[in-house]
Coordinates of C-alpha atoms in Angstrom, one line a residue:
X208 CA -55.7 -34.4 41.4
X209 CA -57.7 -31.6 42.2
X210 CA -60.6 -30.6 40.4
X211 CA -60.5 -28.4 37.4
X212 CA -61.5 -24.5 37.6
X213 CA -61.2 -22.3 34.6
X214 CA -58.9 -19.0 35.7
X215 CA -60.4 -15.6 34.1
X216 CA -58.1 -13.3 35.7
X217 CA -56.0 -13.0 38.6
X218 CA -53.6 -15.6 40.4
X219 CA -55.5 -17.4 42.7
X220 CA -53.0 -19.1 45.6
X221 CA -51.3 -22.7 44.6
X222 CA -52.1 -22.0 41.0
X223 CA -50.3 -23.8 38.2
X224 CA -48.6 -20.3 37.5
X225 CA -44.9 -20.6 38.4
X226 CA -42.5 -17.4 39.1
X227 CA -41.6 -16.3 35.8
X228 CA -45.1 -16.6 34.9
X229 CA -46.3 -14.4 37.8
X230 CA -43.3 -12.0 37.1
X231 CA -44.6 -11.8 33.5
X232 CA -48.2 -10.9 34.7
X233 CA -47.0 -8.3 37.5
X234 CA -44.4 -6.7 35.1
X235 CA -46.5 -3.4 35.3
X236 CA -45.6 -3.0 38.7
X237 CA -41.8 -2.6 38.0
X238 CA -42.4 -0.2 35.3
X239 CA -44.5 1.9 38.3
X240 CA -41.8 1.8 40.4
X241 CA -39.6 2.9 37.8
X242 CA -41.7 5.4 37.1
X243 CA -41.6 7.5 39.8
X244 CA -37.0 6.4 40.3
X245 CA -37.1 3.6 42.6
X246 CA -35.3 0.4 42.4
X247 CA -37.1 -2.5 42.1
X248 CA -36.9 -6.6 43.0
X249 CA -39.4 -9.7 42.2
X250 CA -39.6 -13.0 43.1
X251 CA -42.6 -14.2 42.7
X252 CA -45.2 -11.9 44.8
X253 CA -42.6 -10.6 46.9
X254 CA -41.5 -7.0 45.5
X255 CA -39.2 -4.6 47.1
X256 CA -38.5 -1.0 46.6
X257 CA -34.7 0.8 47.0
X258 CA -34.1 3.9 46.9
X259 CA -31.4 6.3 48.4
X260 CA -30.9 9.7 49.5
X261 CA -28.8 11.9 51.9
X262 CA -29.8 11.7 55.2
X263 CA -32.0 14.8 57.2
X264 CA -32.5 16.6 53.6
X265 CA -34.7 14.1 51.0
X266 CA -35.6 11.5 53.4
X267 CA -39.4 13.5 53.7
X268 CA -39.2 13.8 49.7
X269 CA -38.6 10.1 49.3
X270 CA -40.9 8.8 51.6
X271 CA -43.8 11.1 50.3
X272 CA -42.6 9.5 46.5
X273 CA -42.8 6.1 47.8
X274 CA -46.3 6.6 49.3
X275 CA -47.7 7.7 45.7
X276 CA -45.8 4.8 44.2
X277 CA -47.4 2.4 46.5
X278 CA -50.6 3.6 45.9
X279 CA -50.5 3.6 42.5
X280 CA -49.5 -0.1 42.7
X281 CA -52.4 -1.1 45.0
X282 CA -54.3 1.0 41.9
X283 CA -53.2 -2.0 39.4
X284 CA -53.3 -4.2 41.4
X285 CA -57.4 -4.0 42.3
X286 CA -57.7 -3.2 38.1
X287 CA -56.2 -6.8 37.9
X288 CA -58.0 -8.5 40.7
X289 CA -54.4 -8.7 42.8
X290 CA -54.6 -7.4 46.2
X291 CA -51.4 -5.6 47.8
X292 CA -51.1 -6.8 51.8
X293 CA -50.3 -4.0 53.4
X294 CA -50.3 -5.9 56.9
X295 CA -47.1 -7.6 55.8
X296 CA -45.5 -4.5 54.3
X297 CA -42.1 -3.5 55.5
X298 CA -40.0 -0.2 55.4
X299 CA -36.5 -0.1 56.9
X300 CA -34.0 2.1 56.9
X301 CA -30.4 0.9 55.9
X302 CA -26.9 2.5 56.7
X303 CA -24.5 3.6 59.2
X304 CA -25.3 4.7 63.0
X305 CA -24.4 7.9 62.6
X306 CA -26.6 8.6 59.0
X307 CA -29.7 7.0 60.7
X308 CA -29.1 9.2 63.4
X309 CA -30.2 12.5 61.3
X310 CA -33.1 10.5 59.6
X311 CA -36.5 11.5 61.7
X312 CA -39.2 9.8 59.3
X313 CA -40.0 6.0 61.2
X314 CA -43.8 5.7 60.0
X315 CA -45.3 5.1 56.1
X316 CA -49.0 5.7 55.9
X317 CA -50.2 3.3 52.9
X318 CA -53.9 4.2 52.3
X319 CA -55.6 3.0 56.2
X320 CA -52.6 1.7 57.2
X321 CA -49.6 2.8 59.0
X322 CA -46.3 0.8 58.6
X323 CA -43.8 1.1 61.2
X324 CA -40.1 1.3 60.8
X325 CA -38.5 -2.3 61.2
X326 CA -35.0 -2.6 62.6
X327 CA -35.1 -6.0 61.0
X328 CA -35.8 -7.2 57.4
X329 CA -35.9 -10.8 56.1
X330 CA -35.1 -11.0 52.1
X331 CA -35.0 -14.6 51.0
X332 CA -34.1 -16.0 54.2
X333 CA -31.6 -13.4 55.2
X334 CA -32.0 -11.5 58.0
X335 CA -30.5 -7.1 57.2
X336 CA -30.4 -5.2 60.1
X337 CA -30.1 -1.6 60.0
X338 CA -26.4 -1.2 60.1
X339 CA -26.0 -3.8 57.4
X340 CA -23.8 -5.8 59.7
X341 CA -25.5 -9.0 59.3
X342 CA -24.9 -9.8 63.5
X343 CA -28.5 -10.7 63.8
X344 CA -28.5 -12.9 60.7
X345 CA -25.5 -15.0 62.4
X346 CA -27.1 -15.5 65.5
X347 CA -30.1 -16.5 64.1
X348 CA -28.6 -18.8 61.9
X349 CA -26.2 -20.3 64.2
X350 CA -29.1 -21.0 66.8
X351 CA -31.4 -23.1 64.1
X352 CA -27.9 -25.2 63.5
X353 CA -27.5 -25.8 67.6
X354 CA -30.9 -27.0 67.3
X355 CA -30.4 -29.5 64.7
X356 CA -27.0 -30.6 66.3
X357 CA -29.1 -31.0 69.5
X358 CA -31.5 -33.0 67.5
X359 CA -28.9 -35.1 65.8
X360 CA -26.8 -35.9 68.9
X361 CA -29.5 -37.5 70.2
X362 CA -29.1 -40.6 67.6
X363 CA -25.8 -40.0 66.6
X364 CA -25.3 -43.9 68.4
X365 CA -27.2 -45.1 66.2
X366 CA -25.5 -43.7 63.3
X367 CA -22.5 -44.7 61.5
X368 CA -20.1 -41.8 60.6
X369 CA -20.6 -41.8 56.6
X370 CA -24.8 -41.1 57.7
X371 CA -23.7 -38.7 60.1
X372 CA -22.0 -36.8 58.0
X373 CA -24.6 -36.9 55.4
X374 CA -26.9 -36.3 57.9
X375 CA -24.9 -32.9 59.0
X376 CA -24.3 -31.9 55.5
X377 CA -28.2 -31.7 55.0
X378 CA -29.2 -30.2 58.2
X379 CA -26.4 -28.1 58.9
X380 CA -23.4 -27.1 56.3
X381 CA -25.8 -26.2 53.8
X382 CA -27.3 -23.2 56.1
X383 CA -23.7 -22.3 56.9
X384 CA -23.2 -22.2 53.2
X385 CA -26.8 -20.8 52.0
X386 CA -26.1 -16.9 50.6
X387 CA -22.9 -16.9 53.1
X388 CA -21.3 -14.6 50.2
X389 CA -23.1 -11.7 52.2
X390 CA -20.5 -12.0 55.0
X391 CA -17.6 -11.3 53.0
X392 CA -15.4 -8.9 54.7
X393 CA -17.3 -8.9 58.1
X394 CA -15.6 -7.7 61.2
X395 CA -14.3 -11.8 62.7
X396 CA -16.3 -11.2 65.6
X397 CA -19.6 -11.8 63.7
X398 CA -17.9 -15.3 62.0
X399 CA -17.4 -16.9 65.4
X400 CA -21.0 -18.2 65.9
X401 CA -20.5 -20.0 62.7
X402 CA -17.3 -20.9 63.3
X403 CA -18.8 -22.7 66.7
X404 CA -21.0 -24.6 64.5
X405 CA -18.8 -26.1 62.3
X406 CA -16.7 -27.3 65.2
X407 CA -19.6 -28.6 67.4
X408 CA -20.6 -30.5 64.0
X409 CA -17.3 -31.7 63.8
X410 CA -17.7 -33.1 67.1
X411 CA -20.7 -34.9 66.7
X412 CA -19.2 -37.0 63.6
X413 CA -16.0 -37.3 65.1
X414 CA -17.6 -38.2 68.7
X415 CA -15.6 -35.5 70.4
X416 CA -16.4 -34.5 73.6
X417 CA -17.3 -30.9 73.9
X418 CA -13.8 -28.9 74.9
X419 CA -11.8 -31.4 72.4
X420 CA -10.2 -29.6 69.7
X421 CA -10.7 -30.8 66.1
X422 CA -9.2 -28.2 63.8
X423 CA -7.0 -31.2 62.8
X424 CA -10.0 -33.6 61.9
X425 CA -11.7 -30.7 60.1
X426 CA -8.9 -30.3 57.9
X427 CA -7.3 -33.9 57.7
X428 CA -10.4 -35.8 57.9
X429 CA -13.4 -33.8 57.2
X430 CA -11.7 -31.7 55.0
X431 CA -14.0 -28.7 56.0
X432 CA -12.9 -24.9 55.7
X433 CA -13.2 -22.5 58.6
X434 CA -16.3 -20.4 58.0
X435 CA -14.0 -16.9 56.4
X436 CA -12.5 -19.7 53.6
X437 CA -16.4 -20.9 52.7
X438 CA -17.2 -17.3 52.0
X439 CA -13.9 -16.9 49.9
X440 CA -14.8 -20.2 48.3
X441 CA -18.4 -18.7 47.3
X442 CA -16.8 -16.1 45.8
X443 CA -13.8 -16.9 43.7
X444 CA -16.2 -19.4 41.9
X445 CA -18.6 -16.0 41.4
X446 CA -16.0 -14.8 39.7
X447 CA -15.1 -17.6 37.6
X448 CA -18.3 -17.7 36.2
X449 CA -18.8 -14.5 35.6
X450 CA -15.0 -15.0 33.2
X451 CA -16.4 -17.6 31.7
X452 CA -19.7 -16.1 30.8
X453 CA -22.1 -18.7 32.7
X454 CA -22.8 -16.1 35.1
X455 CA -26.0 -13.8 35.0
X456 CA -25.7 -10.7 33.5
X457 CA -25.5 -8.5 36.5
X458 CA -23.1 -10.1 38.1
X459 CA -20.5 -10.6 34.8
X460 CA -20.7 -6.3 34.1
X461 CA -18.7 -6.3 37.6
X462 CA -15.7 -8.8 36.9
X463 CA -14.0 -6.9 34.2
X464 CA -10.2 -7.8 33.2
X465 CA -7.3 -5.3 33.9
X466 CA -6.5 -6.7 30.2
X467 CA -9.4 -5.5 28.3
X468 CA -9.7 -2.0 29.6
X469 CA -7.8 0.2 27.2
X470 CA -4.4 1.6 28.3
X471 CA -3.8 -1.0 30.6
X472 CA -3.1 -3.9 28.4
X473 CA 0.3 -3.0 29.5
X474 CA 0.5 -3.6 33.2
X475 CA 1.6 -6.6 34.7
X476 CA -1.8 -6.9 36.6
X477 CA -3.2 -7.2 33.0
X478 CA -0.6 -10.3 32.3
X479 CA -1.5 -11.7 35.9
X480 CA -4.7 -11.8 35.0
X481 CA -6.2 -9.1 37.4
X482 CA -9.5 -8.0 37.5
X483 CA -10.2 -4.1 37.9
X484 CA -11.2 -3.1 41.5
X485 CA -13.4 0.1 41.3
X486 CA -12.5 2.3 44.2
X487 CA -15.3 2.9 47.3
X488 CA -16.3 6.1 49.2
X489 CA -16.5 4.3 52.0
X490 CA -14.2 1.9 54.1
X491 CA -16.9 0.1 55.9
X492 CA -19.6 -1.1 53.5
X493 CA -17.9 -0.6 50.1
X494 CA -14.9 -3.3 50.3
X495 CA -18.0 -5.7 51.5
X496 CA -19.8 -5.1 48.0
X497 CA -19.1 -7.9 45.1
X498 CA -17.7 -5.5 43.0
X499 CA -15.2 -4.9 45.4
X500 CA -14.7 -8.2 47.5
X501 CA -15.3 -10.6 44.4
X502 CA -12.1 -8.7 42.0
X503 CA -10.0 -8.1 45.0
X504 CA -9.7 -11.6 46.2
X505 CA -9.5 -13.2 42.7
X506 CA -6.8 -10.8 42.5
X507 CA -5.0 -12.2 45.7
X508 CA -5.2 -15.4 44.2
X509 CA -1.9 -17.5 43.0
X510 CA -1.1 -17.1 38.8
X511 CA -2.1 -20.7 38.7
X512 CA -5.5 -20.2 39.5
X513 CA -5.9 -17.5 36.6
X514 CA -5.1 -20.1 34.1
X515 CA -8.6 -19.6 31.9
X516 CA -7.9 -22.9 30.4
X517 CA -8.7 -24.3 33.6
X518 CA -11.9 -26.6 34.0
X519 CA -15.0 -26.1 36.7
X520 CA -13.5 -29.0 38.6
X521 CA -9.6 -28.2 38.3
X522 CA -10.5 -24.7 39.6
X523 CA -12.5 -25.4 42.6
X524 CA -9.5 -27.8 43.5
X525 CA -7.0 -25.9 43.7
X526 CA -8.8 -23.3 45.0
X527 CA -9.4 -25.0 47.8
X528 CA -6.1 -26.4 48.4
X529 CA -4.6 -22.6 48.4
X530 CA -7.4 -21.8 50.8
X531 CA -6.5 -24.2 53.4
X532 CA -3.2 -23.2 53.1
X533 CA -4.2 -19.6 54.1
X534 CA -6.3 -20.7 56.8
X535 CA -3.8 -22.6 58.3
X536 CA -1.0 -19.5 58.0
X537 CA -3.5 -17.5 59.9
X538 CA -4.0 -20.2 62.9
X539 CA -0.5 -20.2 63.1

């Protein structure tokens, strides 16, 4: 044990202050952001500021608000012995080619320093591009898994199968499956790079060679879905949850059912046990959101699976059954 050191003020790095903690002493900084109508997010010291606006009109306006915002946090923060890095500050814009097109602001000036637009942000091990198409998170993703199948084939003769699975389930499958809900509805073409992991995995447990086909071991033996099925799997049981209250908050306001809205008690969605699906303005990014994605694919799913009565376990399944039915309907 270290030794001990009596903490005034501040939060010195590797203190015994754990996230909520820090949240609760940082909480001014929301209410600043608030403040002057941005969006904010915490974890930890990591904060970041949303806001939106129409494209060649407010942008200036914004950026000029977000400037003062920011500089009324680094304010507060030096009245509380914090310190704001502006070195690892990062401003991106977000949204389709054609609205970043009329958007001419790239640089913030915080104070001494300049930040410079990004075309690449990393939220909690994510990787968002500008167009929101998530392309650059795949292939990032899908090159740290080659590198760990590299690493595994290596030994995989001195391995029996049950610790090469395990051993692909730790290294691999759960990076597949880490925040994978943000690729629902993604053009296929993005998928495959995942897709090609799972298979090469599949080939290093099975001791395939590399051009064998094991679509049949991944279902019959591994019992793996293809990568679109993981992301439906992530979130059907989302929306489970959020039906059965264990959800957080913000994610249970957007699963609302077709029976409990007034005036619809009558439908047969409501006696299917549909969940309302609140139309988009747009084709591209709205479907992809979990208001949209998460009721519209509950919605797809057989009466049986809308049985409330059903446990945790039951539900995940059967849910899974139906989804390697649909996965193999669509090979064929």
């Amino acid at each position: 044990m270290s030794t001990k050191s009596e903490v005034k003020c501040g939060v010195p790095q590797g203190s015994v202050l754990g996230p909520i903690l820090f949240l609760l002493y940082t909480a001014d900084v929301l209410l600043i952001a608030e403040r002057h109508g941005f969006q904010a997010h915490s974890y930890a010291d990591d904060t970041q500021l949303y806001f939106h606006c129409i494209p060649g009109t407010s942008c200036s306006d914004c950026v000029k608000r977000i400037v003062v915002c920011i500089a009324e946090m680094e304010q507060w923060m030096s009245s509380n012995y914090l310190r704001l890095n502006t070195d690892k500050t990062q401003f991106i814009w977000l949204g389709t080619p054609v609205q970043l097109s009329k958007v001419d602001c790239e640089d913030i000036c915080v104070g001494n320093t300049s930040i410079h637009l990004s075309t690449e942000v990393t939220c909690l091990g994510v990787k968002f591009d500008q167009n929101i198409s998530f392309a650059a998170h795949v292939k990032h993703l899908a090159g740290k898994c080659f590198y760990q199948l590299r690493q595994l084939r290596t030994v995989r003769r001195s391995l029996s199968t049950d610790a090469a699975k395990t051993l692909v389930h730790a290294f691999v499958l759960c990076r597949v499956d880490y925040c994978n809900a943000v690729l629902a509805n993604i053009p296929a073409v993005h998928l495959r790079p995942l897709q090609s992991v799972l298979n090469a995995a599949a080939r290093v447990i099975t001791r395939k060679r590399k051009y064998d086909h094991v679509s049949a071991d991944m279902r019959d033996v591994l019992h793996w879905l293809p990568v679109r099925q993981r992301t439906e799997y992530k979130l059907c049981g989302y929306v489970y949850r959020s039906l059965h209250k264990s959800a957080p908050t913000y994610i249970t306001a957007m699963c609302n059912s077709v029976s409990e809205v007034v005036g619809r008690q009558h439908l047969r969605s409501a006696a299917h046990g549909d969940i309302v699906v609140p139309s988009t303005r747009t084709k591209t990014y709205g479907p992809r959101s979990f208001s949209v994605a998460g009721p519209s694919l509950w919605n797809s799913l057989s009466a049986p699976l809308h049985d409330r009565t059903l446990t945790l376990k039951q539900f995940f399944s059967r849910l899974k059954t139906e989804l390697f039915c649909r996965a193999t309907q669509n090979i064929s």
